[in-house]
JSON list of C-alpha atoms and ligand atoms in Angstrom, two decimals:
[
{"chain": "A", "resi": 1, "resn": "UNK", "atom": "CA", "xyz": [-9.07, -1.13, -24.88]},
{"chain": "A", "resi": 2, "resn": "UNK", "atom": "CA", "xyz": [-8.30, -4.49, -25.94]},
{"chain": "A", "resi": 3, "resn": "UNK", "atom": "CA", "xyz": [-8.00, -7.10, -23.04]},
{"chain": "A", "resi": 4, "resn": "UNK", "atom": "CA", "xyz": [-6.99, -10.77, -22.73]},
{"chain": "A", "resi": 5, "resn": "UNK", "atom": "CA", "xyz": [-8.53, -13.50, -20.35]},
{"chain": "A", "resi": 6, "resn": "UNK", "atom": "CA", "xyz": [-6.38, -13.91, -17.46]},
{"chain": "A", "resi": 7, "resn": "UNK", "atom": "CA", "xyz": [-6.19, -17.13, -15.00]},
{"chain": "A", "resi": 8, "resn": "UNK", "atom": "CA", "xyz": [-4.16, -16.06, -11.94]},
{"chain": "A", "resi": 9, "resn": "UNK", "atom": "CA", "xyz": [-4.46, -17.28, -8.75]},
{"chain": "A", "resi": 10, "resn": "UNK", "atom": "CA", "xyz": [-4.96, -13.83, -7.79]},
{"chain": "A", "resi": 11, "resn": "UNK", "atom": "CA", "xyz": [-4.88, -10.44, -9.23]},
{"chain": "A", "resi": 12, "resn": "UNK", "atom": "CA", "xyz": [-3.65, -7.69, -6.80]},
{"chain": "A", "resi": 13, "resn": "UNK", "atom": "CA", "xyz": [-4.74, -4.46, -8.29]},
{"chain": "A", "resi": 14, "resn": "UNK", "atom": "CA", "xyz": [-2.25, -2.51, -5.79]},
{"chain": "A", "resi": 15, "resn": "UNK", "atom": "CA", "xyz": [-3.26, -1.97, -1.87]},
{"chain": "A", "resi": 16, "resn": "UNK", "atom": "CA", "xyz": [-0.84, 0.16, 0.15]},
{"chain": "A", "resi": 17, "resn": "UNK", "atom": "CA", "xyz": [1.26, -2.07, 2.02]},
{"chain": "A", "resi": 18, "resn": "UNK", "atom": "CA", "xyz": [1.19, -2.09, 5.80]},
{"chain": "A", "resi": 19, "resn": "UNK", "atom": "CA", "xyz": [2.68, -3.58, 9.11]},
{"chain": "A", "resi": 20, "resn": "UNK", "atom": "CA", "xyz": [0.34, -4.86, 11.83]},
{"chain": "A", "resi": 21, "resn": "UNK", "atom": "CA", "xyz": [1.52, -4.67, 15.22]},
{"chain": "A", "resi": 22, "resn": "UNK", "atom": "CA", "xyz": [0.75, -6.30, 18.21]},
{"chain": "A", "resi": 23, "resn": "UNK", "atom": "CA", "xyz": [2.13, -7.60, 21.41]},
{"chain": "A", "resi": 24, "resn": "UNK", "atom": "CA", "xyz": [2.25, -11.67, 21.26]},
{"chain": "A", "resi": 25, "resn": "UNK", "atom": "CA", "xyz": [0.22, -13.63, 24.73]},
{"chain": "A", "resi": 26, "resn": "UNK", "atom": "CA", "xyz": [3.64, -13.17, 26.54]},
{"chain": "A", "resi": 27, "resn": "UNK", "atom": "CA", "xyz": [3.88, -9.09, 26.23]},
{"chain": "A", "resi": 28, "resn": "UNK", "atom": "CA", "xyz": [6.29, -9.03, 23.29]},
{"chain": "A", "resi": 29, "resn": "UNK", "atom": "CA", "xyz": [5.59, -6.95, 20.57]},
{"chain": "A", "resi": 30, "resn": "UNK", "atom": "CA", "xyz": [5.45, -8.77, 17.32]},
{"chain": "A", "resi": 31, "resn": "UNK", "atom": "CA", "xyz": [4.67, -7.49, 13.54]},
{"chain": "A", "resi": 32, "resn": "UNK", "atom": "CA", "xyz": [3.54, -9.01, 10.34]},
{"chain": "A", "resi": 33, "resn": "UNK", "atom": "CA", "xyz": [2.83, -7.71, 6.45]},
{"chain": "A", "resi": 34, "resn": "UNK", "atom": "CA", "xyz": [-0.62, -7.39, 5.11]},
{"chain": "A", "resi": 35, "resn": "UNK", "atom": "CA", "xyz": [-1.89, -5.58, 2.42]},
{"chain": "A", "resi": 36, "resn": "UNK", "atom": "CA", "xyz": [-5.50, -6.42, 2.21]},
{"chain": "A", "resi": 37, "resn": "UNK", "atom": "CA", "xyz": [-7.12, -3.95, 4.25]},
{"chain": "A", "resi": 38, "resn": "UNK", "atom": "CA", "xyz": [-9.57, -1.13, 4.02]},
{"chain": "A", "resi": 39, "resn": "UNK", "atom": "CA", "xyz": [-11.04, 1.52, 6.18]},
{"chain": "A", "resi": 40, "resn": "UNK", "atom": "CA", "xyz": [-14.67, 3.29, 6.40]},
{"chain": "A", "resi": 41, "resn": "UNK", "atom": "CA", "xyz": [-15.65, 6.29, 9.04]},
{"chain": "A", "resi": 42, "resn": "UNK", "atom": "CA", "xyz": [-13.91, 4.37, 12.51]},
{"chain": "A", "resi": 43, "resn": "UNK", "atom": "CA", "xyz": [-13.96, 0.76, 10.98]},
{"chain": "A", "resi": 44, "resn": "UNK", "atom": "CA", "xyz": [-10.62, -1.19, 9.56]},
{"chain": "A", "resi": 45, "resn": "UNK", "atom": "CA", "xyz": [-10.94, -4.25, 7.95]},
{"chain": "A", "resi": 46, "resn": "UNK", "atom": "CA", "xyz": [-8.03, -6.41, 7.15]},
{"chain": "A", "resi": 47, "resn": "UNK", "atom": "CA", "xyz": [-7.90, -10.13, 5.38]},
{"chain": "A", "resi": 48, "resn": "UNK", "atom": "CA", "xyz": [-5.64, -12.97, 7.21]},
{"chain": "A", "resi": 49, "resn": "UNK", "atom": "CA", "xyz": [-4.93, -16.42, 5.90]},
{"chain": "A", "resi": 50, "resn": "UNK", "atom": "CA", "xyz": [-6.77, -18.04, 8.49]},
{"chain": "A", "resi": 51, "resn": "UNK", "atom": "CA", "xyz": [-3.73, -20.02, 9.81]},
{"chain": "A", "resi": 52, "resn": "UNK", "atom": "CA", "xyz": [-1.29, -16.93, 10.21]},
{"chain": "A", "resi": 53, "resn": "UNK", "atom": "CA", "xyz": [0.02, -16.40, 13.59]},
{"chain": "A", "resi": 54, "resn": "UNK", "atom": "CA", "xyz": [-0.50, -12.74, 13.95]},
{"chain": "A", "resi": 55, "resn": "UNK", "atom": "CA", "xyz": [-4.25, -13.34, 12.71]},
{"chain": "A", "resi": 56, "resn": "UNK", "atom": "CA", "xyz": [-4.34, -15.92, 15.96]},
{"chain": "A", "resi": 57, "resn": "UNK", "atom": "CA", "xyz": [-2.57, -14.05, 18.55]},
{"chain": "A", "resi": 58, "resn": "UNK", "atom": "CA", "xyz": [-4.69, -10.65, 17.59]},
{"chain": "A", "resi": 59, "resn": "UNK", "atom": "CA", "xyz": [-8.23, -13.07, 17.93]},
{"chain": "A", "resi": 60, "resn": "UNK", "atom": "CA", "xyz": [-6.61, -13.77, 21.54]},
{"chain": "A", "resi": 61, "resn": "UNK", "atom": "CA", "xyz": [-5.59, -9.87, 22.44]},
{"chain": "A", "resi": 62, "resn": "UNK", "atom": "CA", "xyz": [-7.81, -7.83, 20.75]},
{"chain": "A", "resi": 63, "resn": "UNK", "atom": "CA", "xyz": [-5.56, -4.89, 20.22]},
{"chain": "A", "resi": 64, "resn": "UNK", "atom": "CA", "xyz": [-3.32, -4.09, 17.30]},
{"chain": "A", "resi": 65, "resn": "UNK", "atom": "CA", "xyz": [-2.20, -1.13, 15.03]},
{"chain": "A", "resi": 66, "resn": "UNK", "atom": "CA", "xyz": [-2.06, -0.54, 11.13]},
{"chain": "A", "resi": 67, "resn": "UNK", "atom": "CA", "xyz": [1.08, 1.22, 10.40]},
{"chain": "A", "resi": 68, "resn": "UNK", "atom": "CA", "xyz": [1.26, 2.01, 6.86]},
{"chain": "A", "resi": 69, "resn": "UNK", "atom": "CA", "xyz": [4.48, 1.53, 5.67]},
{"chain": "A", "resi": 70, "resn": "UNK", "atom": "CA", "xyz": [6.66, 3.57, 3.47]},
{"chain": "A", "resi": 71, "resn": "UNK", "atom": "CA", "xyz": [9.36, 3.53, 0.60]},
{"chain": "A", "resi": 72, "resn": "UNK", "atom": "CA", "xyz": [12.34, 3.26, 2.89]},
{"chain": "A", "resi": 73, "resn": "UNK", "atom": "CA", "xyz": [10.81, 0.07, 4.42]},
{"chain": "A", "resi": 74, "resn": "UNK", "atom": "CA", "xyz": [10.72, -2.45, 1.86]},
{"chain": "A", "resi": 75, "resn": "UNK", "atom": "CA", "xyz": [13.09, -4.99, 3.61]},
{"chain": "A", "resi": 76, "resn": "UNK", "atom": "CA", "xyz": [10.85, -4.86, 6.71]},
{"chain": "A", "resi": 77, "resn": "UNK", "atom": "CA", "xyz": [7.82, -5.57, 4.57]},
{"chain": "A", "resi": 78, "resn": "UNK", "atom": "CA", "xyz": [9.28, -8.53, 3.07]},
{"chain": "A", "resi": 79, "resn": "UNK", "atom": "CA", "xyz": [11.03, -9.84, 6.14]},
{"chain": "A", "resi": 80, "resn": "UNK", "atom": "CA", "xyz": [7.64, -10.07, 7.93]},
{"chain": "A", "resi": 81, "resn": "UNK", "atom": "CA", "xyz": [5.97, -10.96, 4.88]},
{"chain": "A", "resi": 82, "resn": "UNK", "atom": "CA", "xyz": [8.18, -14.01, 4.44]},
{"chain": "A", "resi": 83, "resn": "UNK", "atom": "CA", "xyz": [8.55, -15.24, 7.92]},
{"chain": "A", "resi": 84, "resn": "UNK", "atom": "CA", "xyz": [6.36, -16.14, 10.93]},
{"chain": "A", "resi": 85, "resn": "UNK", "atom": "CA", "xyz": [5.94, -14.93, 14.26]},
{"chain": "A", "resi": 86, "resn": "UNK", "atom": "CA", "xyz": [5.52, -18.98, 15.59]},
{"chain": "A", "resi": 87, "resn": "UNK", "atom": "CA", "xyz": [9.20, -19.07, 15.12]},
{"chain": "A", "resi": 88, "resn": "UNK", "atom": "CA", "xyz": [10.46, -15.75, 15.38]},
{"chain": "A", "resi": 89, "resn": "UNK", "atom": "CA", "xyz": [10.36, -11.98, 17.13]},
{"chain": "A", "resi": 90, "resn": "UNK", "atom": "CA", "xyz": [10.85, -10.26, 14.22]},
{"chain": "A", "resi": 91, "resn": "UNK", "atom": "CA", "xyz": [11.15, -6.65, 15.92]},
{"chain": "A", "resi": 92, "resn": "UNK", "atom": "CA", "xyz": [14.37, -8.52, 16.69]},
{"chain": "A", "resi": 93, "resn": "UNK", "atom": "CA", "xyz": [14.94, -8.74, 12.92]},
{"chain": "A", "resi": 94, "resn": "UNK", "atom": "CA", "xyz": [14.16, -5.64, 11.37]},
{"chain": "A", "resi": 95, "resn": "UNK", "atom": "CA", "xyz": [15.32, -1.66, 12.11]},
{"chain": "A", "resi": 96, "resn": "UNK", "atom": "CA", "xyz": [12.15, -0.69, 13.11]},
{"chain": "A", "resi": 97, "resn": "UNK", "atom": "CA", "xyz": [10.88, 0.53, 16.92]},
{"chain": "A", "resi": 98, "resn": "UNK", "atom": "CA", "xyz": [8.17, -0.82, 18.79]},
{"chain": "A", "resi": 99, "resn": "UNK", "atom": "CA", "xyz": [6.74, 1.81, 21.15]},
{"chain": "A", "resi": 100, "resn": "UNK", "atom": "CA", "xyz": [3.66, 1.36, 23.23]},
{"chain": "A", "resi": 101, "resn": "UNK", "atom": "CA", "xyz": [0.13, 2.81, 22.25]},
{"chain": "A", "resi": 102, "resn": "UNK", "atom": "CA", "xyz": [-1.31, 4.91, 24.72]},
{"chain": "A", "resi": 103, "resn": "UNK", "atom": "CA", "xyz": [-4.74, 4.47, 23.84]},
{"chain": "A", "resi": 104, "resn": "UNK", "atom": "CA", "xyz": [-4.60, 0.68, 23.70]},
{"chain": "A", "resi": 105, "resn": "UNK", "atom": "CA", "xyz": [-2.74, -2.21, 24.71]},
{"chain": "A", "resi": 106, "resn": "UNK", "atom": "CA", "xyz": [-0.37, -2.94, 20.96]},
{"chain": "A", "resi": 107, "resn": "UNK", "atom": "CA", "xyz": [2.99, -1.08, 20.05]},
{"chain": "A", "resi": 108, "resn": "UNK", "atom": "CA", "xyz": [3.15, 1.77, 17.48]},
{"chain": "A", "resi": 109, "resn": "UNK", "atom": "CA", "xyz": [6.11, 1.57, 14.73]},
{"chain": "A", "resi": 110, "resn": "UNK", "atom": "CA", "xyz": [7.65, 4.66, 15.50]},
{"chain": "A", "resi": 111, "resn": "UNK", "atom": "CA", "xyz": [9.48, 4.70, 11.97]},
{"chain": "A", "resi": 112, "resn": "UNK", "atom": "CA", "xyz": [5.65, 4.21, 10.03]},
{"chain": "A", "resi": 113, "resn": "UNK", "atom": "CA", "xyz": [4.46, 7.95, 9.27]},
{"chain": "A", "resi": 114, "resn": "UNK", "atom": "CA", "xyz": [0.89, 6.90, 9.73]},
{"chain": "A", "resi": 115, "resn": "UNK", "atom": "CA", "xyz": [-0.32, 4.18, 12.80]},
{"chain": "A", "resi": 116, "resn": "UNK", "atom": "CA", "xyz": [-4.31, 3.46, 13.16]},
{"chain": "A", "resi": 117, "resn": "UNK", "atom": "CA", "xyz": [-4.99, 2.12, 16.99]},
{"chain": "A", "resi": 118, "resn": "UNK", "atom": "CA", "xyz": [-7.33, -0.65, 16.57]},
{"chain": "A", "resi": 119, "resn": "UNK", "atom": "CA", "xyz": [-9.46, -2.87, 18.85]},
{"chain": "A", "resi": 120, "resn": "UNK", "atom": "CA", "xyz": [-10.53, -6.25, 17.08]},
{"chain": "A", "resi": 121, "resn": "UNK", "atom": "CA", "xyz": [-14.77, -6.63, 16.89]},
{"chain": "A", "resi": 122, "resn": "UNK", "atom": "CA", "xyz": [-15.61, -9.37, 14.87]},
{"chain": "A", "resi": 123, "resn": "UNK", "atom": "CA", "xyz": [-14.28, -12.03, 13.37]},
{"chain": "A", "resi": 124, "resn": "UNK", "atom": "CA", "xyz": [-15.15, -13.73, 10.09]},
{"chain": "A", "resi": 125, "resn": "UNK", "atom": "CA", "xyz": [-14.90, -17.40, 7.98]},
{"chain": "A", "resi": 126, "resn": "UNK", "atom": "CA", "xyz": [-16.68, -19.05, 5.47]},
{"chain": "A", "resi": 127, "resn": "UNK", "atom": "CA", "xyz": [-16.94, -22.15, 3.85]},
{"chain": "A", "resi": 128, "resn": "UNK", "atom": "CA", "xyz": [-17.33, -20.14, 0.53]},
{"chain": "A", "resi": 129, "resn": "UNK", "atom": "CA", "xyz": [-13.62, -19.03, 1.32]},
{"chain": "A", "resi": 130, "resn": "UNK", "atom": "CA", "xyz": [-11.98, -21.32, 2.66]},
{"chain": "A", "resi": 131, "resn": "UNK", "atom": "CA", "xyz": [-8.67, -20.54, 4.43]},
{"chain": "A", "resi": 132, "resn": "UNK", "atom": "CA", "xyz": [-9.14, -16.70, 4.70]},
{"chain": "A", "resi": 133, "resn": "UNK", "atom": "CA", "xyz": [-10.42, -14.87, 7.52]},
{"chain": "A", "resi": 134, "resn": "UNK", "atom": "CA", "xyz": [-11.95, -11.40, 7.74]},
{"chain": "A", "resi": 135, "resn": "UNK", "atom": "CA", "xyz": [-12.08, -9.33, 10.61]},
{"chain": "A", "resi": 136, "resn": "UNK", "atom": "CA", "xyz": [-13.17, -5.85, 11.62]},
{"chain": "A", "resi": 137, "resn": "UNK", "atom": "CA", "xyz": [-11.72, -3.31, 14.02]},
{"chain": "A", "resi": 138, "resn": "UNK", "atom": "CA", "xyz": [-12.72, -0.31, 15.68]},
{"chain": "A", "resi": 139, "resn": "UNK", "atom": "CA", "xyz": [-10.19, 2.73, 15.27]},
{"chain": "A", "resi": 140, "resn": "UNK", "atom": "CA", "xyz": [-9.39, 4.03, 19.00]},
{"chain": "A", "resi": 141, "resn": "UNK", "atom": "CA", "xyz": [-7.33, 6.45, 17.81]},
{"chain": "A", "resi": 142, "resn": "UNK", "atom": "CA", "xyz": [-4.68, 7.24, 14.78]},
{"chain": "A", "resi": 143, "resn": "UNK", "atom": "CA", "xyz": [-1.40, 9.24, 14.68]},
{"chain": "A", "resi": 144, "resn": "UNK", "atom": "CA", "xyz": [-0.09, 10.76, 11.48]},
{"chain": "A", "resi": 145, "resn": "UNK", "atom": "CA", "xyz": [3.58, 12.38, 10.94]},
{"chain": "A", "resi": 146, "resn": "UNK", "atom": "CA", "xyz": [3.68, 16.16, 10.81]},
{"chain": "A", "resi": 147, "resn": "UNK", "atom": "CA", "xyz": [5.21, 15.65, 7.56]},
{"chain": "A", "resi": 148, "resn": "UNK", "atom": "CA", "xyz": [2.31, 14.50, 6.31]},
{"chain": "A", "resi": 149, "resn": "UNK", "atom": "CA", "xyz": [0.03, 17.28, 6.69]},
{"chain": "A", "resi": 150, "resn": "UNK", "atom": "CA", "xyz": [-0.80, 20.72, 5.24]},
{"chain": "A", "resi": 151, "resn": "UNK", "atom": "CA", "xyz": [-0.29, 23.80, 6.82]},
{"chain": "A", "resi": 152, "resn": "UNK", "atom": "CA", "xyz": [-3.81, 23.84, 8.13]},
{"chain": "A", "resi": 153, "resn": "UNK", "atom": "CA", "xyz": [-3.44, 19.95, 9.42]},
{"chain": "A", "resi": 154, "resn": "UNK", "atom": "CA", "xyz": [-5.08, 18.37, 7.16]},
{"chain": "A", "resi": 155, "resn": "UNK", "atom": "CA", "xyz": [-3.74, 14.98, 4.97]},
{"chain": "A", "resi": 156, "resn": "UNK", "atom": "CA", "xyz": [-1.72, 16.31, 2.17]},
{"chain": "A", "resi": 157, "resn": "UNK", "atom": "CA", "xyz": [-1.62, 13.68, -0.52]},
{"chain": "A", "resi": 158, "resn": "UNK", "atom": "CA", "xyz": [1.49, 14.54, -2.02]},
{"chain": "A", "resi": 159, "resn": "UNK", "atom": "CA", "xyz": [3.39, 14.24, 1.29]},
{"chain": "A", "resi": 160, "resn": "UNK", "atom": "CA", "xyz": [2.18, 10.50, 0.87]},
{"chain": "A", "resi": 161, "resn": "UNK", "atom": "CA", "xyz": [4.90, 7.89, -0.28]},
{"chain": "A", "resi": 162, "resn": "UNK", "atom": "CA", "xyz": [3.27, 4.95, 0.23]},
{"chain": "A", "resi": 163, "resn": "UNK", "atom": "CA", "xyz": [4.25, 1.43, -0.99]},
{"chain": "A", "resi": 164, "resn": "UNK", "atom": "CA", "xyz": [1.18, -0.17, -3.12]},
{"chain": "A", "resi": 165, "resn": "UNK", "atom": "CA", "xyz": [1.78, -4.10, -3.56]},
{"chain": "A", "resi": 166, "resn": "UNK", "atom": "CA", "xyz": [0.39, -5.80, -6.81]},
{"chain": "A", "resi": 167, "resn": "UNK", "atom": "CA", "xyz": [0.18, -9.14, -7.55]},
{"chain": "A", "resi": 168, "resn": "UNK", "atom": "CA", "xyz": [-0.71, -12.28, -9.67]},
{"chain": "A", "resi": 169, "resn": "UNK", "atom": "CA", "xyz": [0.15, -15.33, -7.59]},
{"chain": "A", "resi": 170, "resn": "UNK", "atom": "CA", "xyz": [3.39, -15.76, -9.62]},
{"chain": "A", "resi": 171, "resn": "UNK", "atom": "CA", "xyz": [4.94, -12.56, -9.52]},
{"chain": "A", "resi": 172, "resn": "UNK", "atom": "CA", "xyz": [5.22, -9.87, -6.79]},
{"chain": "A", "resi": 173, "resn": "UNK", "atom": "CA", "xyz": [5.97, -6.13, -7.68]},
{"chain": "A", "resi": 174, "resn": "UNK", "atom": "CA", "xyz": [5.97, -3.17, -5.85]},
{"chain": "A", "resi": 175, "resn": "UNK", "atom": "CA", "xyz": [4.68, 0.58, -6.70]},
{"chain": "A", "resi": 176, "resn": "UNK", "atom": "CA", "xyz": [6.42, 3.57, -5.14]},
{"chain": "A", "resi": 177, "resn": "UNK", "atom": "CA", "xyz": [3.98, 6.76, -5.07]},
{"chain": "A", "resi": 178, "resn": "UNK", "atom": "CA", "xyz": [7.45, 8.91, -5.10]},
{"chain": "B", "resi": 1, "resn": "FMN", "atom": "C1", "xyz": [3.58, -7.41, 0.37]},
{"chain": "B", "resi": 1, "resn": "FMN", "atom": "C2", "xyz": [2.94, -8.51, 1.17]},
{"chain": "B", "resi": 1, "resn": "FMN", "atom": "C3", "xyz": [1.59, -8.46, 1.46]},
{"chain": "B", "resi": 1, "resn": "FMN", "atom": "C4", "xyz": [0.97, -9.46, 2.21]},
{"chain": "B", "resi": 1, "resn": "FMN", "atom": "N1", "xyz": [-0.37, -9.36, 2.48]},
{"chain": "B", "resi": 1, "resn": "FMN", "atom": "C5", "xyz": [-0.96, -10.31, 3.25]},
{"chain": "B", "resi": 1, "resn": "FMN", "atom": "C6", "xyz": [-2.34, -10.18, 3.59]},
{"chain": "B", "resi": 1, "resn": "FMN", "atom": "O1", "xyz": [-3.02, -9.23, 3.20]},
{"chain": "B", "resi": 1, "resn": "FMN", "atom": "N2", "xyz": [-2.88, -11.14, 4.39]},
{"chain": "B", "resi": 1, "resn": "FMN", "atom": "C7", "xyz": [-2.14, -12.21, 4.85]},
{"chain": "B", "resi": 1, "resn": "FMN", "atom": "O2", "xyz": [-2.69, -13.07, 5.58]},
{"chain": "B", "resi": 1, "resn": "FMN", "atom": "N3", "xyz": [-0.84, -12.35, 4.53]},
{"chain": "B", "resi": 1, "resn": "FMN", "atom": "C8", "xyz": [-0.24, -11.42, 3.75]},
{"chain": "B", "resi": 1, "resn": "FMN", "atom": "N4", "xyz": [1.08, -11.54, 3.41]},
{"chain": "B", "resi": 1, "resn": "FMN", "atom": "C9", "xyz": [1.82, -12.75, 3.84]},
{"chain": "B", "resi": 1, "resn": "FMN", "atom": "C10", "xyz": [2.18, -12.72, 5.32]},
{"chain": "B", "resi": 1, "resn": "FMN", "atom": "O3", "xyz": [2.80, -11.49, 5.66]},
{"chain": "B", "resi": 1, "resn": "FMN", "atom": "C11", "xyz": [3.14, -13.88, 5.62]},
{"chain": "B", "resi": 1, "resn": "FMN", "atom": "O4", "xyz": [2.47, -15.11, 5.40]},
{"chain": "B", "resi": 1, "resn": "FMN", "atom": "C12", "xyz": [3.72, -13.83, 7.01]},
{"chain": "B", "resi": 1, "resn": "FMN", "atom": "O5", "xyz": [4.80, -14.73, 7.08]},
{"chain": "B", "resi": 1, "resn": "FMN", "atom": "C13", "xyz": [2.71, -14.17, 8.09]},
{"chain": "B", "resi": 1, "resn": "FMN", "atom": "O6", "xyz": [3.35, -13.98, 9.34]},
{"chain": "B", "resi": 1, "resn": "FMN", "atom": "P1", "xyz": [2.67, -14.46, 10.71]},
{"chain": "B", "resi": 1, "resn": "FMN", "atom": "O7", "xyz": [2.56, -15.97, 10.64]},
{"chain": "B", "resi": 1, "resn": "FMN", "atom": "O8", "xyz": [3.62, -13.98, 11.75]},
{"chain": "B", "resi": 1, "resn": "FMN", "atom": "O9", "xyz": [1.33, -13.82, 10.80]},
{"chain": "B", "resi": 1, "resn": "FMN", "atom": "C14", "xyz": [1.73, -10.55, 2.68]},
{"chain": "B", "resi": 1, "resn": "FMN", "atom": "C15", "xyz": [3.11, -10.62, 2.40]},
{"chain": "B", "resi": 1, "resn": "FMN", "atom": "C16", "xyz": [3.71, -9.61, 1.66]},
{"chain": "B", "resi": 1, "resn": "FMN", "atom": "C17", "xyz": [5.19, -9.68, 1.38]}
]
């Protein structure tokens, strides 16, 4: 395979899009995009730019949820990917529902066929990375649609219809898995 030298800002390889929800100091529920995240056994891990708002308001509440989201909610994922929660609610904004968690304190996106109820654990910056901050969760609990599962309720893959983001720094592109 012949391959070229790239110099990108970034290189997003394609992480499944999702919305993080939370309720802001004063009780409402807020959202915002991410799509650097991963998950091993009961641990999430998601990467903030260290100035974000939701980043700040989940380091004061603790609680928040992963909802991945899926093909029919791309204008959701870019209007909280392209505003901020400082100046807006954007549950206000969007056609999606806030519902409360009943395992922790953060609403659920009803609409989101998967939500992972997370408590933040630890928080982590660098010098060596300037600007981004890493933190870790533990999964409380996590609620997947019906439609999503095989007959003996299990995750059935091809159920999935995920929205995978991939990215260079100067251009943005989205991959449907259906
Ligand atoms: C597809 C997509 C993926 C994104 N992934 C991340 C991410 O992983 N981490 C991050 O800090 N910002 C990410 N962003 C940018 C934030 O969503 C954006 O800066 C947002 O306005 C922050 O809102 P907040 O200030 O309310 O937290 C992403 C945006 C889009 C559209």
């Amino acid at each position: 395979m012949k391959k070229v030298n790239v110099f990108y800002d970034k290189l997003y390889y394609g992480f499944p899009v999702i919305l993080v929800s939370y309720y802001d100091t004063d009780g409402t529920p807020n959202v915002t995009t991410v799509s650097s995240s991963y998950t091993l056994r009961d641990m999430m891990a998601l990467g903030f730019s260290t100035k974000g708002y939701a980043l700040n308001r989940i380091k004061e509440v603790s609680d928040f949820v992963v909802n991945i989201a899926d093909s029919s909610q791309i204008e959701a994922i870019n209007f909280c990917g392209k505003n901020t929660g400082a100046e807006c609610r954007k549950f206000d904004s969007i056609n999606l529902t806030p519902v409360p968690s009943k395992v922790i304190s953060a609403p659920i996106i009803e609409e989101c066929p998967i939500s992972i109820e997370c408590r933040l654990t630890d928080v982590f910056e660098s010098q060596n990375h300037y600007g981004i901050t890493n933190i870790l969760a533990k999964i409380k609990g996590r609620l997947v649609a019906e439609s999503y599962l095989s007959e003996s309720g299990r995750l059935n893959p091809n159920a999935f219809d995920e929205v995978l983001y991939i990215g260079d720094g100067g251009s943005k592109g989205f991959r449907f898995m259906k």
